[in-house]
XYZ file of C-alpha atoms in Angstrom:
631
model
C -8.379 38.880 -19.782
C -10.247 37.459 -16.395
C -10.368 33.969 -18.264
C -6.917 33.898 -18.940
C -6.055 35.022 -15.025
C -8.768 31.640 -14.665
C -6.626 29.356 -17.094
C -3.313 30.447 -15.363
C -4.365 29.780 -12.107
C -5.490 26.517 -13.416
C -2.157 25.692 -14.640
C -0.502 26.642 -11.886
C -2.715 24.503 -9.630
C -1.639 21.566 -11.284
C 1.941 21.761 -11.917
C 1.889 22.648 -7.991
C -0.086 19.277 -7.424
C 1.830 17.491 -9.648
C 5.404 18.271 -8.013
C 3.997 17.496 -4.784
C 5.737 15.060 -2.271
C 2.324 12.633 -0.706
C 3.466 11.932 3.006
C 1.262 8.933 4.258
C -0.735 11.306 6.272
C -0.714 13.214 3.053
C -2.861 10.201 1.016
C -4.954 9.267 4.067
C -6.904 12.152 4.488
C -7.340 12.593 0.844
C -8.254 9.017 0.070
C -11.087 9.046 3.211
C -12.140 12.173 1.555
C -12.200 11.780 -1.502
C -12.818 8.288 -2.772
C -15.670 7.457 -5.162
C -16.898 4.841 -3.175
C -16.934 6.701 0.299
C -18.550 9.774 -1.791
C -21.532 7.303 -2.790
C -21.633 6.099 0.593
C -22.126 9.948 1.734
C -24.755 10.379 -0.843
C -27.037 7.426 0.343
C -25.992 8.865 3.878
C -27.962 11.873 3.384
C -30.730 10.544 1.215
C -31.482 8.306 4.579
C -31.556 11.768 6.841
C -34.063 13.352 4.556
C -35.783 9.506 5.395
C -35.559 10.701 8.793
C -36.669 14.071 8.495
C -40.017 12.843 6.465
C -40.795 10.694 9.407
C -40.357 13.356 12.168
C -42.313 15.810 10.360
C -45.265 13.601 9.839
C -46.342 14.266 13.529
C -46.780 18.040 12.337
C -50.364 18.789 10.543
C -50.930 19.674 7.905
C -52.293 22.735 5.943
C -53.972 22.894 2.326
C -55.698 25.043 0.088
C -58.226 24.958 -2.791
C -59.271 27.353 -5.166
C -61.613 26.667 -8.208
C -63.158 28.234 -10.671
C -66.070 26.936 -12.812
C -67.654 27.957 -16.170
C -71.053 26.455 -17.375
C -72.637 27.252 -20.615
C -75.365 25.041 -22.183
C -78.851 24.080 -21.638
C -80.157 23.357 -18.119
C -83.042 21.011 -17.162
C -85.735 22.378 -14.573
C -88.129 20.089 -13.567
C -91.395 21.410 -12.043
C -94.432 19.367 -10.247
C -97.569 19.251 -11.041
C -99.788 18.659 -8.073
C -103.303 19.039 -9.699
C -102.358 16.196 -12.096
C -99.380 14.525 -9.659
C -96.466 14.901 -12.307
C -93.319 16.536 -12.450
C -93.057 18.181 -15.956
C -88.914 19.123 -17.632
C -88.251 22.572 -19.424
C -84.824 23.073 -20.806
C -83.777 26.448 -20.987
C -80.298 28.208 -21.790
C -78.132 29.566 -19.861
C -74.922 30.985 -19.023
C -72.800 30.264 -15.545
C -69.757 31.589 -13.330
C -69.047 29.026 -10.472
C -65.949 30.226 -7.555
C -65.251 28.140 -4.694
C -62.210 28.974 -2.224
C -61.241 26.183 0.795
C -58.424 26.158 3.416
C -58.539 22.792 5.388
C -56.164 21.242 7.421
C -55.613 17.679 9.462
C -53.708 15.674 12.063
C -52.947 11.602 13.133
C -54.269 12.353 16.772
C -53.379 8.434 17.588
C -52.311 5.519 15.463
C -50.629 3.801 18.636
C -47.159 5.424 18.326
C -46.761 4.461 14.177
C -45.068 8.123 13.558
C -42.522 8.025 16.699
C -41.452 4.459 15.898
C -41.454 4.892 12.091
C -39.019 8.416 13.054
C -36.814 6.295 15.674
C -36.339 3.496 13.182
C -35.291 6.353 10.739
C -32.574 7.628 13.265
C -31.407 3.911 13.828
C -30.844 3.818 9.817
C -29.335 7.249 9.703
C -26.358 6.062 12.468
C -25.917 2.752 10.440
C -25.363 4.661 6.805
C -23.013 6.492 9.034
C -21.262 3.363 10.417
C -21.191 1.956 6.886
C -19.413 4.873 5.384
C -16.856 4.312 8.200
C -16.414 1.180 7.526
C -15.510 2.116 3.827
C -12.955 4.631 4.800
C -11.337 1.967 7.165
C -11.252 -0.533 4.208
C -9.698 1.978 1.809
C -7.008 3.185 4.821
C -6.064 -1.043 5.080
C -5.720 -0.525 1.639
C -3.557 2.166 1.528
C -1.196 1.033 3.979
C -0.682 -1.938 1.872
C 0.068 -0.060 -1.265
C 2.528 2.731 0.692
C 4.448 0.060 1.444
C 4.665 -1.754 -1.120
C 5.920 1.387 -2.875
C 8.527 1.413 0.029
C 9.554 -1.982 -0.574
C 9.982 -1.836 -4.555
C 11.981 1.563 -3.241
C 14.480 -0.598 -1.215
C 14.542 -3.813 -3.500
C 15.559 -1.473 -6.253
C 18.297 -0.121 -4.191
C 19.595 -4.153 -3.858
C 19.457 -4.155 -7.159
C 21.704 -1.449 -8.077
C 24.273 -2.071 -5.244
C 24.307 -5.477 -7.205
C 24.571 -3.919 -10.579
C 27.235 -1.703 -9.557
C 29.062 -5.292 -7.932
C 28.788 -6.763 -11.699
C 30.468 -3.945 -13.410
C 33.011 -3.303 -11.297
C 33.430 -7.255 -11.594
C 33.367 -6.888 -15.364
C 35.637 -4.372 -15.902
C 38.242 -6.065 -13.330
C 37.818 -8.968 -15.561
C 38.214 -6.933 -18.769
C 41.572 -5.841 -17.070
C 42.450 -9.137 -16.583
C 41.598 -10.388 -19.836
C 43.464 -8.080 -21.240
C 46.546 -9.011 -19.152
C 46.343 -12.284 -20.203
C 45.452 -13.340 -17.058
C 41.740 -15.196 -17.742
C 40.218 -16.875 -20.682
C 37.496 -15.285 -22.702
C 34.579 -17.620 -21.567
C 35.534 -15.717 -17.527
C 35.259 -12.444 -19.300
C 31.973 -13.395 -21.322
C 30.524 -15.089 -17.944
C 30.924 -11.710 -16.309
C 29.146 -9.741 -19.518
C 26.388 -12.396 -19.054
C 26.005 -11.608 -15.607
C 25.984 -7.718 -16.504
C 23.280 -8.188 -18.572
C 20.973 -10.194 -16.094
C 21.599 -7.386 -13.112
C 21.175 -5.082 -15.585
C 17.352 -6.164 -16.398
C 16.711 -7.308 -12.745
C 17.551 -3.413 -12.068
C 15.637 -1.881 -15.038
C 12.626 -4.554 -13.462
C 12.677 -2.954 -9.897
C 12.408 0.270 -11.881
C 8.990 -0.946 -13.327
C 7.847 -2.097 -10.045
C 8.194 1.053 -8.642
C 6.446 2.969 -11.155
C 3.992 0.145 -11.378
C 3.276 0.458 -7.465
C 2.923 4.097 -7.300
C 0.331 4.128 -10.207
C -1.920 1.896 -8.310
C -1.497 3.884 -5.333
C -2.172 7.241 -7.234
C -5.591 5.031 -8.978
C -6.323 3.927 -5.339
C -6.266 8.314 -4.605
C -7.979 8.953 -8.055
C -4.551 11.100 -8.806
C -2.463 11.726 -11.930
C 0.062 8.446 -11.864
C 2.561 10.592 -14.016
C 4.965 12.520 -11.474
C 3.335 11.320 -8.654
C 5.855 11.236 -5.736
C 5.240 9.541 -2.225
C 7.603 10.613 1.153
C 10.700 8.085 0.740
C 10.144 6.396 4.680
C 13.112 5.165 6.532
C 11.921 1.516 8.414
C 13.920 0.767 11.044
C 15.288 -2.944 11.243
C 15.074 -2.736 14.638
C 11.809 -4.939 15.415
C 10.483 -6.934 18.046
C 7.339 -9.155 18.267
C 4.558 -6.996 19.928
C 2.663 -8.819 23.342
C -0.765 -8.558 22.598
C -3.624 -10.504 24.383
C -5.965 -11.580 21.561
C -8.921 -12.074 23.817
C -8.933 -8.199 24.727
C -8.099 -7.283 21.164
C -11.127 -8.776 20.324
C -13.506 -7.625 22.837
C -12.619 -4.059 21.895
C -13.236 -4.681 18.847
C -16.567 -6.090 19.161
C -17.341 -2.418 20.830
C -15.966 -0.213 18.600
C -15.503 -1.657 14.880
C -18.151 -0.028 12.677
C -19.457 -3.389 10.994
C -20.320 -4.346 14.271
C -22.102 -1.376 15.410
C -23.708 -1.415 12.202
C -24.892 -5.145 12.349
C -26.615 -3.939 16.366
C -27.950 -1.060 14.884
C -30.184 -3.152 11.932
C -31.063 -5.606 15.128
C -32.450 -2.166 16.445
C -34.836 -1.215 13.515
C -35.469 -4.813 12.712
C -37.347 -4.634 16.381
C -39.227 -1.276 15.237
C -40.242 -2.709 12.114
C -42.590 -5.032 14.516
C -43.659 -2.343 15.779
C -44.868 -0.539 13.132
C -46.521 -3.747 11.792
C -48.025 -4.063 15.436
C -49.923 -0.484 15.041
C -52.174 -1.902 11.778
C -54.353 -3.710 14.516
C -55.054 -0.358 16.263
C -57.805 1.850 15.344
C -56.102 5.555 13.953
C -58.054 8.680 15.173
C -57.617 11.785 12.992
C -58.766 15.715 13.248
C -59.654 18.169 10.471
C -60.620 21.977 9.982
C -62.110 22.944 6.753
C -63.186 26.973 5.939
C -64.662 27.212 2.357
C -67.131 29.695 0.457
C -68.316 29.867 -2.869
C -69.534 32.368 -5.558
C -72.260 31.575 -8.018
C -73.326 33.914 -10.928
C -75.894 32.753 -13.467
C -75.769 36.625 -15.212
C -78.409 37.326 -13.123
C -78.871 40.943 -12.108
C -80.317 40.379 -9.497
C -77.664 37.802 -7.670
C -75.722 39.246 -4.984
C -71.994 40.293 -5.720
C -69.043 38.823 -5.878
C -67.775 39.692 -1.922
C -71.648 39.575 -0.723
C -72.003 35.890 -1.653
C -68.513 34.861 -0.354
C -69.565 36.560 2.839
C -72.901 34.484 3.211
C -71.965 31.450 1.760
C -68.516 31.305 4.210
C -69.076 27.955 5.860
C -66.419 26.169 9.105
C -66.093 22.418 9.572
C -64.401 20.619 12.495
C -64.601 16.974 12.299
C -62.724 14.129 14.192
C -62.333 10.558 12.509
C -62.024 6.953 13.349
C -60.639 4.233 11.393
C -60.984 0.627 12.956
C -59.367 -2.217 11.405
C -62.198 -4.889 11.224
C -60.389 -7.688 8.157
C -57.539 -6.691 5.761
C -56.857 -10.224 4.612
C -54.625 -11.168 7.410
C -52.108 -9.111 5.958
C -50.986 -7.072 9.002
C -50.551 -10.814 11.054
C -48.112 -11.297 7.996
C -46.012 -8.270 7.977
C -45.447 -8.957 12.063
C -44.185 -12.540 10.851
C -42.406 -10.704 8.107
C -40.937 -8.726 10.454
C -39.722 -10.764 13.160
C -37.807 -13.323 10.590
C -35.961 -10.130 9.546
C -34.685 -9.529 13.262
C -33.482 -13.365 13.341
C -31.557 -12.406 9.972
C -30.074 -9.467 11.692
C -29.122 -11.262 14.699
C -27.621 -13.664 12.536
C -26.080 -11.046 10.681
C -24.566 -9.547 13.537
C -23.039 -13.227 14.297
C -21.335 -13.481 11.061
C -19.495 -10.526 11.965
C -18.377 -11.141 15.101
C -17.061 -14.368 13.943
C -15.275 -12.359 10.643
C -13.896 -10.144 13.368
C -12.722 -12.935 15.872
C -11.413 -14.752 13.005
C -9.792 -11.939 10.903
C -8.158 -10.151 14.122
C -7.058 -14.086 15.161
C -4.955 -14.474 11.798
C -3.545 -10.810 11.679
C -1.825 -12.642 15.569
C -0.543 -15.281 13.842
C 0.438 -13.537 11.093
C 1.888 -11.054 12.881
C 3.896 -14.134 14.588
C 4.700 -15.914 11.739
C 5.610 -13.162 9.603
C 7.983 -12.005 12.638
C 9.756 -15.425 12.826
C 10.557 -15.346 8.866
C 12.096 -11.829 9.460
C 13.866 -13.164 12.214
C 14.585 -16.285 9.544
C 15.848 -13.227 6.711
C 18.213 -11.444 8.735
C 19.682 -14.531 9.963
C 20.292 -15.435 6.058
C 21.517 -12.140 5.641
C 24.022 -12.277 7.728
C 25.184 -15.851 7.070
C 25.235 -14.979 3.426
C 27.230 -11.991 4.128
C 29.896 -13.874 5.440
C 29.577 -16.244 2.941
C 30.163 -13.606 0.280
C 32.895 -11.930 2.422
C 34.658 -15.529 2.278
C 33.847 -16.264 -0.759
C 35.877 -12.611 -2.045
C 38.745 -13.801 0.083
C 39.101 -17.577 -1.328
C 38.457 -15.907 -4.883
C 41.204 -12.976 -4.109
C 43.528 -16.991 -2.973
C 42.744 -18.085 -6.126
C 40.852 -20.917 -3.765
C 37.764 -20.879 -6.199
C 36.768 -19.875 -9.366
C 34.652 -17.075 -10.868
C 31.543 -19.177 -11.021
C 31.290 -19.761 -7.277
C 32.112 -15.923 -6.685
C 28.824 -15.700 -8.387
C 26.921 -18.100 -6.310
C 27.701 -16.486 -3.023
C 27.473 -13.164 -4.492
C 23.530 -13.884 -5.773
C 22.835 -15.468 -2.420
C 23.997 -12.219 -0.516
C 21.821 -10.169 -2.601
C 18.387 -12.703 -2.584
C 19.017 -12.646 0.996
C 18.575 -9.057 1.449
C 15.433 -8.947 -0.732
C 14.031 -11.996 0.725
C 14.697 -9.924 4.766
C 13.220 -6.379 2.897
C 10.283 -8.383 1.084
C 9.977 -9.531 5.439
C 10.212 -6.846 7.133
C 7.694 -5.046 5.159
C 5.282 -8.176 5.112
C 5.781 -8.053 8.899
C 5.061 -4.374 9.096
C 1.776 -4.370 6.984
C 0.806 -7.166 9.251
C 1.092 -5.380 12.545
C -0.490 -2.144 10.660
C -3.464 -4.128 10.768
C -3.431 -5.483 13.938
C -3.018 -1.858 15.786
C -5.916 -0.964 13.954
C -7.805 -3.677 15.595
C -6.642 -2.177 18.655
C -7.357 1.121 18.223
C -3.757 2.510 16.951
C -4.156 4.787 14.056
C -2.360 4.636 11.336
C 0.907 5.446 10.631
C 3.295 5.589 8.667
C 6.681 7.743 10.028
C 10.399 8.164 9.010
C 12.831 6.402 11.147
C 9.593 4.267 12.552
C 11.163 2.033 15.377
C 8.488 -1.237 15.516
C 10.217 -1.779 18.553
C 10.168 1.016 20.704
C 13.650 0.810 21.029
C 15.890 3.299 18.536
C 18.349 1.162 16.321
C 21.982 2.501 16.001
C 21.601 2.189 12.042
C 18.224 3.337 11.755
C 19.354 6.140 9.767
C 20.865 3.728 7.349
C 19.735 1.104 5.015
C 21.035 -2.548 4.940
C 22.221 -1.487 1.839
C 24.039 1.433 2.855
C 25.514 -0.371 5.441
C 26.967 -2.577 2.957
C 28.053 0.141 0.895
C 29.674 1.882 3.636
C 31.205 -1.133 4.362
C 32.662 -1.922 0.849
C 33.939 1.677 1.182
C 36.353 0.900 4.139
C 37.151 -2.625 2.843
C 38.341 -1.104 -0.089
C 40.150 1.818 2.005
C 41.917 -0.681 4.211
C 43.238 -2.673 1.321
C 44.870 0.321 -0.494
C 46.231 1.603 2.362
C 48.170 -2.216 3.194
C 49.769 -1.799 -0.193
C 52.155 0.363 1.405
C 52.676 -2.379 4.656
C 55.972 -4.413 4.772
C 55.429 -7.732 2.730
C 54.706 -9.977 6.574
C 52.118 -7.087 7.669
C 50.630 -7.730 4.144
C 50.230 -11.560 4.849
C 48.674 -11.550 7.838
C 46.638 -8.259 6.957
C 45.436 -9.953 3.482
C 42.625 -12.171 4.757
C 41.605 -9.557 7.294
C 41.230 -6.441 5.677
C 37.612 -7.443 3.773
C 36.314 -8.415 7.456
C 36.497 -4.714 9.126
C 32.610 -3.747 9.623
C 30.851 -1.081 10.340
C 31.263 0.138 14.044
C 27.155 0.760 14.139
C 26.856 -3.440 13.935
C 25.392 -5.458 17.127
C 27.575 -7.302 19.662
C 25.877 -10.497 18.239
C 28.009 -9.912 14.699
C 31.285 -9.184 16.105
C 31.075 -12.783 17.524
C 30.373 -13.692 14.225
C 33.203 -12.110 12.894
C 35.570 -13.667 15.512
C 34.549 -16.747 14.072
C 35.239 -15.900 10.598
C 38.178 -15.091 11.373
C 39.368 -18.350 12.824
C 38.038 -20.149 9.917
C 40.284 -17.953 8.056
C 43.060 -18.581 9.431
C 42.811 -22.288 8.773
C 42.379 -21.785 5.254
C 45.380 -19.960 5.425
C 47.223 -22.451 7.127
C 45.434 -24.948 4.518
C 47.219 -23.256 1.667
C 50.508 -24.768 2.642
C 52.452 -21.829 1.073
C 56.237 -21.106 2.687
C 56.745 -17.887 4.658
C 59.006 -16.862 1.939
C 56.037 -17.328 -0.663
C 52.982 -15.941 0.954
C 54.386 -12.071 0.522
C 54.246 -12.177 -3.092
C 50.809 -14.527 -3.200
C 48.798 -12.158 -0.992
C 49.426 -8.790 -2.961
C 46.841 -9.845 -4.933
C 44.225 -8.406 -3.592
C 45.912 -5.036 -3.517
C 46.195 -5.525 -7.238
C 42.500 -6.028 -7.933
C 41.940 -3.111 -5.777
C 44.584 -0.895 -7.715
C 42.491 -1.864 -10.669
C 39.038 -0.985 -9.466
C 40.205 1.933 -8.168
C 41.808 3.247 -11.546
C 40.013 1.417 -14.050
C 41.468 3.802 -17.204
C 44.994 2.877 -16.448
C 44.755 -0.722 -17.083
C 47.068 -3.133 -16.149
C 50.557 -1.990 -14.588
C 53.356 -2.418 -15.941
C 55.357 -3.447 -12.596
C 52.585 -6.305 -12.339
C 53.054 -9.251 -14.298
C 49.792 -11.478 -13.841
C 49.984 -15.513 -13.784
C 46.856 -17.499 -13.531
C 47.209 -21.517 -14.127
C 43.294 -21.754 -12.782
C 41.876 -18.652 -14.416
C 42.494 -17.676 -11.320
C 43.236 -13.753 -10.204
C 47.293 -14.209 -11.016
C 49.642 -13.272 -7.735
C 51.590 -10.142 -9.029
C 55.601 -9.678 -8.619
C 56.727 -5.944 -8.583
C 59.060 -5.436 -10.213
C 60.562 -2.809 -7.915
C 61.749 -5.801 -5.871
C 62.647 -8.273 -8.005
C 64.175 -7.047 -11.972
C 67.818 -5.393 -11.700
C 68.468 -1.419 -12.317
C 70.176 -2.214 -15.665
C 67.104 -3.073 -17.671
C 65.249 -0.314 -19.696
C 61.376 -0.182 -19.538
C 61.055 -1.130 -23.344
C 63.338 -4.300 -22.559
C 60.460 -4.931 -19.819
C 57.543 -4.169 -21.833
C 58.483 -6.160 -24.800
C 59.276 -9.490 -22.353
C 55.519 -8.779 -20.649
C 53.869 -8.220 -23.620
C 55.468 -11.643 -25.127
C 54.756 -13.514 -22.445
C 50.932 -12.003 -22.509
C 50.546 -13.865 -25.778
C 52.323 -16.856 -25.102
C 50.096 -17.404 -22.241
C 47.162 -15.969 -24.018
C 47.608 -18.643 -26.823
C 47.705 -21.321 -24.311
C 44.366 -20.596 -22.680
C 42.770 -20.187 -25.698
C 43.779 -23.332 -26.656
C 43.234 -25.019 -22.879
C 46.125 -25.556 -21.236
C 47.166 -28.673 -18.537
C 46.531 -25.672 -16.447
C 42.813 -26.107 -16.437
C 42.779 -29.834 -15.089
C 45.112 -28.996 -12.214
C 42.368 -29.610 -8.967
C 45.391 -30.229 -6.332
C 46.568 -27.722 -4.141
C 49.958 -28.942 -3.610
C 50.428 -29.501 -7.641
C 48.712 -25.967 -7.923
C 50.822 -23.928 -5.966
C 54.059 -25.622 -7.515
C 53.445 -24.410 -10.461
C 52.886 -20.985 -9.108
C 56.385 -21.442 -7.877
C 57.688 -22.578 -10.879
C 56.790 -19.212 -12.876
C 57.846 -17.303 -10.238
C 61.527 -18.782 -10.119
C 60.789 -18.312 -14.449
C 59.618 -14.594 -14.201
C 62.542 -13.829 -11.873
C 65.235 -14.993 -13.968
C 63.888 -13.797 -16.644
C 63.694 -9.916 -15.573
């Protein structure tokens, strides 16, 4: 029963751990404590701590106990001296014997020119050096973790951009499908939309893969299973200012606090201790000792004393003092001193290298922060410019001024600019985190982080969410404009798409005014009479109705016509057809007109070669007149 409880508890723990959403602080704490490199460094640190304790205990006296037991059996030579003949006589006797000895002894070093103390101090320095090495490994892992965590956040935002792009191409394909069924566009335009939609789907799937890949890399850094691994979504503000940092102050602070510098400084101190230790070999060593021992011998002689009596009678004590004076050891001691001095030079050179590397890293980080900031500003400006260009392209496309290919180019440029802006923002944030690390700022990534210290008006919205809200606002404005009079439609059709989110900054409002003035110039350049503007401008509302009601198809009261493979201006039947016409007759005429136009489009009509605006507008007027007479 107990085994089952343990198994169940284990599975519960694994499930809870898999469902955990990791914040940056969670990842940072876990990596600094459980990474294998950190654990290996901690083991080296513990080993050096043991060496330090050994060196510290060398000053204490030792204490040794000896016990010996010998058993003898066999012939023993016994020699006698004959004084008369002046010779030695030998005689062998077979004997058996047992011998026992007990001894306790202790020794201590009384003087060796401070060798023991200097060795202890050296090992203490090495222990601190290992501790700084462990801290350096933790810092490296922390910086690597920041990069991987920000990469996941970047890929998630890029996925949103690709999703918005996919939604846009889906809407375009649905709209072109209905226009093709209505006979307003050729088959090539429909397949162009289908190809764009396929590419958008591919890009979106790739963005999902990149998110999963970056999560896998982050999980591997934490040595966790990447399946089911998720991190906290952090919203990074776009309100960014360049930091004011004095590089020499940062360098000086880093020299005093970075673990690699402190470790190199301790290496120099340890090398100096090696020199002092090597010099102690030139001085004598004085040792002291004490020994107490006793023994017992029994040759199976009945006349011998008992064990306890012999232990008492044979008891001896010895106190000793010894001096070991080095006279000649082949010059090894002097060579060891020179070798220790060379090691000190090596450690000093290592310190200079560490300082130079650290200074270069700080200056490089500062340069990267400034350059990344300028890149981000350029990317933001590119987003604004491409957004305005995309909005103009949508309006021009709705007005029949450009074809679908130009619209796709403007759309792709806009979404590409968004992606580049996000990459520039997160690149800047990563480099700023590195520079902040050298200034002693703790590494942290929190939600709604404001890089400039000021709260952004849209800090809770990503650029993609702002764009989505703007598109929804434009659609609502366009749908509501259908109920306005024809003259109002004329004035509002180009301005409806320029309605902006109220949270945009004042500089964007200036761009909006400039955009509106350019739109008015486009309107004037079309040379459409005022009597014709009403019908020509309501085409945008027709597209929005199709987008809002994709299942309804083309409405019966709209007759599309497009000489340049453009969306056709709609003619509202409620204003043009006689009251006596039946619905069936209208549908029959409409279908016949659609078939005729589709045949012309498939064969390649003369309308495809029209490039002059005046000719195109004249053809539009002619077709409108025919449609009005036919209905």
